[in-house]
Coordinates of N, CA, C and O in Angstrom, one line a residue:
M5 N 25.1 -50.9 62.3 CA 24.0 -51.3 61.7 C 22.9 -51.6 63.0 O 23.5 -52.3 63.7
K6 N 21.7 -51.3 62.8 CA 20.7 -51.5 64.0 C 20.5 -53.0 63.8 O 20.1 -53.8 62.9
R7 N 20.3 -53.8 65.1 CA 19.8 -55.0 65.5 C 18.7 -55.3 65.2 O 17.7 -54.5 65.9
E8 N 18.2 -56.3 64.4 CA 16.7 -56.7 64.4 C 16.3 -57.6 65.2 O 17.0 -58.7 65.3
L9 N 15.3 -57.7 65.8 CA 14.8 -58.8 66.6 C 14.0 -59.9 65.6 O 13.3 -59.4 64.5
I10 N 14.2 -61.1 66.0 CA 13.7 -62.2 65.4 C 12.1 -62.1 65.4 O 11.3 -62.2 64.3
S11 N 11.5 -61.6 66.5 CA 9.9 -61.6 66.4 C 9.6 -60.4 65.3 O 8.4 -60.7 64.8
D12 N 10.2 -59.5 65.2 CA 9.9 -58.3 64.1 C 10.0 -59.0 62.7 O 9.3 -58.6 61.9
I13 N 11.1 -59.7 62.6 CA 11.2 -60.5 61.1 C 10.1 -61.3 60.9 O 9.4 -61.2 59.9
Y14 N 9.5 -62.1 62.0 CA 8.3 -62.9 61.7 C 7.0 -62.2 61.7 O 6.3 -62.6 61.0
K15 N 7.0 -61.0 62.4 CA 5.7 -60.2 62.1 C 5.6 -59.7 60.8 O 4.4 -59.3 60.3
S16 N 6.5 -59.1 60.1 CA 6.6 -58.6 58.9 C 7.8 -58.9 57.8 O 8.6 -58.2 57.4
P17 N 7.6 -60.2 57.4 CA 8.9 -60.8 56.8 C 9.1 -60.2 55.3 O 10.2 -60.0 54.9
E18 N 8.1 -59.6 54.7 CA 8.3 -59.0 53.3 C 8.8 -57.6 53.5 O 9.7 -57.3 52.5
S19 N 9.0 -56.9 54.7 CA 9.6 -55.6 54.8 C 11.1 -56.0 54.7 O 11.7 -55.1 54.6
Y20 N 11.6 -57.3 55.0 CA 13.0 -57.4 55.0 C 13.6 -58.1 53.9 O 14.8 -58.3 53.6
D21 N 12.8 -58.3 52.7 CA 13.0 -59.1 51.6 C 14.0 -58.2 50.8 O 13.9 -57.1 50.4
G22 N 15.0 -59.0 50.5 CA 16.1 -58.4 49.8 C 17.2 -57.4 50.7 O 18.1 -56.8 50.0
K23 N 16.9 -57.3 51.8 CA 17.8 -56.4 52.6 C 18.7 -56.9 53.4 O 18.6 -58.1 53.8
E24 N 19.9 -56.5 53.5 CA 21.0 -56.9 54.6 C 20.6 -56.3 55.8 O 20.3 -54.9 56.1
I25 N 20.5 -57.3 57.0 CA 20.1 -56.7 58.3 C 21.0 -57.4 59.3 O 22.0 -58.4 58.8
T26 N 21.1 -57.1 60.5 CA 21.9 -57.5 61.7 C 20.9 -58.1 62.5 O 19.9 -57.6 63.2
V27 N 21.2 -59.6 62.9 CA 20.4 -60.2 64.0 C 21.5 -60.9 64.9 O 22.7 -61.0 64.6
A28 N 21.2 -61.0 65.9 CA 22.1 -61.5 67.2 C 21.3 -62.4 67.9 O 20.2 -62.3 68.3
G29 N 22.0 -63.4 68.5 CA 21.3 -64.4 69.5 C 22.3 -65.6 69.5 O 23.3 -65.4 69.5
W30 N 21.6 -66.7 70.1 CA 22.6 -68.0 70.2 C 22.3 -69.1 69.3 O 21.1 -69.1 68.7
A31 N 23.1 -69.9 68.9 CA 23.0 -70.9 67.9 C 22.2 -72.1 68.6 O 22.8 -72.8 69.5
R32 N 21.1 -72.5 67.8 CA 20.3 -73.7 68.5 C 20.9 -74.8 67.8 O 21.0 -76.0 68.2
S33 N 21.4 -74.7 66.6 CA 21.9 -75.6 65.9 C 22.9 -75.1 64.7 O 22.6 -74.1 64.3
I34 N 24.0 -75.6 64.3 CA 24.9 -75.3 63.0 C 25.0 -76.5 62.3 O 25.5 -77.5 62.6
R35 N 24.8 -76.7 61.0 CA 25.1 -77.7 60.1 C 25.5 -77.1 58.9 O 25.3 -76.2 58.4
A36 N 26.6 -77.8 58.3 CA 27.5 -77.0 57.3 C 28.1 -78.3 56.6 O 28.4 -79.4 56.9
S37 N 28.1 -78.0 55.2 CA 29.0 -78.8 54.1 C 30.3 -77.9 53.7 O 30.4 -76.9 54.4
N38 N 31.0 -78.4 52.7 CA 32.2 -77.5 52.2 C 31.7 -76.1 51.7 O 32.5 -75.1 51.8
E39 N 30.6 -75.9 50.9 CA 30.3 -74.9 50.4 C 29.2 -74.0 51.0 O 29.0 -72.7 50.9
F40 N 28.2 -74.5 51.9 CA 27.1 -73.9 52.6 C 26.8 -74.5 53.7 O 27.0 -75.7 54.0
G41 N 26.1 -73.8 54.7 CA 25.6 -74.3 56.1 C 24.4 -73.6 56.5 O 24.0 -72.6 55.9
F42 N 24.1 -73.9 57.5 CA 22.7 -73.6 58.2 C 23.0 -73.0 59.7 O 23.4 -74.1 60.4
A43 N 22.5 -72.1 60.3 CA 22.6 -71.9 61.6 C 21.0 -71.5 62.1 O 20.5 -70.6 61.2
D44 N 20.6 -72.4 63.0 CA 19.4 -71.9 63.7 C 19.6 -70.8 64.8 O 20.1 -71.2 65.8
L45 N 19.2 -69.6 64.5 CA 19.6 -68.6 65.5 C 18.2 -68.1 66.2 O 17.1 -68.0 65.8
N46 N 18.4 -68.1 67.8 CA 17.4 -67.7 68.5 C 17.8 -66.5 69.6 O 19.0 -66.4 70.2
D47 N 16.9 -65.4 69.5 CA 17.3 -64.3 70.3 C 16.4 -64.2 71.6 O 16.5 -63.3 72.5
G48 N 15.4 -65.1 71.8 CA 14.5 -64.9 73.0 C 13.3 -64.1 72.6 O 12.5 -64.2 73.5
S49 N 13.3 -63.5 71.6 CA 12.1 -62.8 71.3 C 11.0 -63.3 70.6 O 9.9 -62.8 70.6
Y50 N 11.2 -64.6 70.1 CA 9.9 -65.1 69.5 C 10.2 -66.8 69.8 O 11.5 -67.2 70.1
F51 N 9.2 -67.6 69.7 CA 9.6 -69.1 70.0 C 10.2 -69.8 69.0 O 10.7 -70.9 69.2
S52 N 10.1 -69.5 67.7 CA 10.7 -70.1 66.5 C 12.1 -69.3 66.3 O 12.3 -68.0 66.6
S53 N 13.1 -70.1 65.8 CA 14.4 -69.7 65.5 C 14.2 -69.2 64.2 O 13.5 -69.3 63.3
L54 N 15.4 -68.4 63.7 CA 15.7 -67.8 62.3 C 16.8 -68.8 61.8 O 17.7 -69.0 62.4
Q55 N 16.5 -69.4 60.8 CA 17.4 -70.2 59.9 C 18.3 -69.0 59.1 O 17.7 -68.4 58.3
V56 N 19.6 -69.0 59.4 CA 20.4 -68.4 58.5 C 21.3 -69.1 57.7 O 21.8 -70.1 58.2
V57 N 21.3 -68.8 56.5 CA 22.0 -69.4 55.5 C 23.7 -68.9 55.4 O 23.8 -67.6 55.3
L58 N 24.5 -69.9 55.5 CA 25.9 -69.6 55.6 C 26.6 -69.8 54.2 O 26.5 -71.1 53.9
E59 N 27.3 -68.9 53.5 CA 27.7 -69.4 52.2 C 29.3 -69.2 52.2 O 29.8 -68.1 52.6
N60 N 30.0 -70.3 52.0 CA 31.4 -70.3 52.1 C 32.2 -69.1 51.2 O 33.1 -68.3 51.5
Q61 N 31.5 -68.9 50.1 CA 32.2 -67.8 49.3 C 31.8 -66.3 49.7 O 32.7 -65.6 49.3
K62 N 30.9 -66.2 50.4 CA 30.6 -64.8 51.1 C 30.9 -64.6 52.3 O 30.7 -63.5 52.8
L63 N 31.2 -65.6 53.2 CA 31.6 -65.3 54.6 C 33.1 -65.7 54.8 O 33.6 -66.6 54.8
S64 N 33.8 -64.7 55.2 CA 35.3 -64.6 55.4 C 35.7 -65.7 56.4 O 36.8 -66.4 56.2
N65 N 34.8 -65.9 57.5 CA 35.3 -66.6 58.5 C 34.3 -67.6 58.8 O 33.8 -68.5 59.8
Y66 N 34.0 -68.5 57.3 CA 33.1 -69.5 57.5 C 33.5 -70.6 58.3 O 32.7 -71.2 58.9
A67 N 34.8 -71.1 58.1 CA 35.2 -72.2 58.9 C 35.0 -72.0 60.4 O 34.7 -72.9 61.2
E68 N 35.4 -70.9 60.9 CA 35.2 -70.6 62.3 C 33.7 -70.7 62.7 O 33.3 -71.3 63.8
V69 N 32.7 -70.1 62.0 CA 31.4 -70.0 62.3 C 30.7 -71.4 62.5 O 30.1 -71.8 63.2
T70 N 31.3 -72.0 61.3 CA 30.6 -73.6 61.1 C 31.2 -74.4 62.1 O 30.7 -75.3 62.4
A71 N 32.1 -74.1 63.1 CA 32.8 -74.9 63.9 C 32.4 -74.4 65.3 O 32.7 -75.1 66.3
L72 N 31.5 -73.5 65.5 CA 30.9 -72.9 66.6 C 30.1 -74.2 67.5 O 29.6 -75.0 66.6
N73 N 30.0 -74.2 68.5 CA 29.1 -75.1 69.2 C 27.8 -74.5 69.6 O 27.5 -73.4 69.5
V74 N 26.8 -75.4 69.8 CA 25.6 -75.0 70.2 C 25.6 -74.2 71.4 O 26.1 -74.4 72.3
G75 N 24.8 -73.0 71.3 CA 24.8 -72.3 72.4 C 25.6 -71.1 72.4 O 25.7 -70.1 73.1
A76 N 26.4 -71.1 71.1 CA 27.4 -69.9 70.9 C 26.6 -68.6 70.6 O 25.7 -68.7 69.9
A77 N 27.2 -67.4 71.1 CA 26.4 -66.2 70.7 C 27.0 -65.6 69.4 O 28.2 -66.0 69.0
I78 N 26.1 -65.4 68.4 CA 26.4 -64.9 67.2 C 26.0 -63.5 67.0 O 24.5 -63.6 67.2
V79 N 26.5 -62.7 66.2 CA 26.0 -61.6 65.5 C 26.1 -61.6 64.0 O 27.1 -62.0 63.6

């Protein structure tokens, strides 16, 4: 799957509505509970990060992802 830049997502967010996309970057922060969490992802293409919602039921490696440190590279 083609990687989307965060700057492109911010330019035209409505074109991504309801679509599954691939983004890559480093974690600026990761916060999580037992059922869901949030990762602020930045790829350097835009000054704002992209907030990614992590759901325990939908992510097979949820425990591994939520245990990552700030600065970890994520796809």
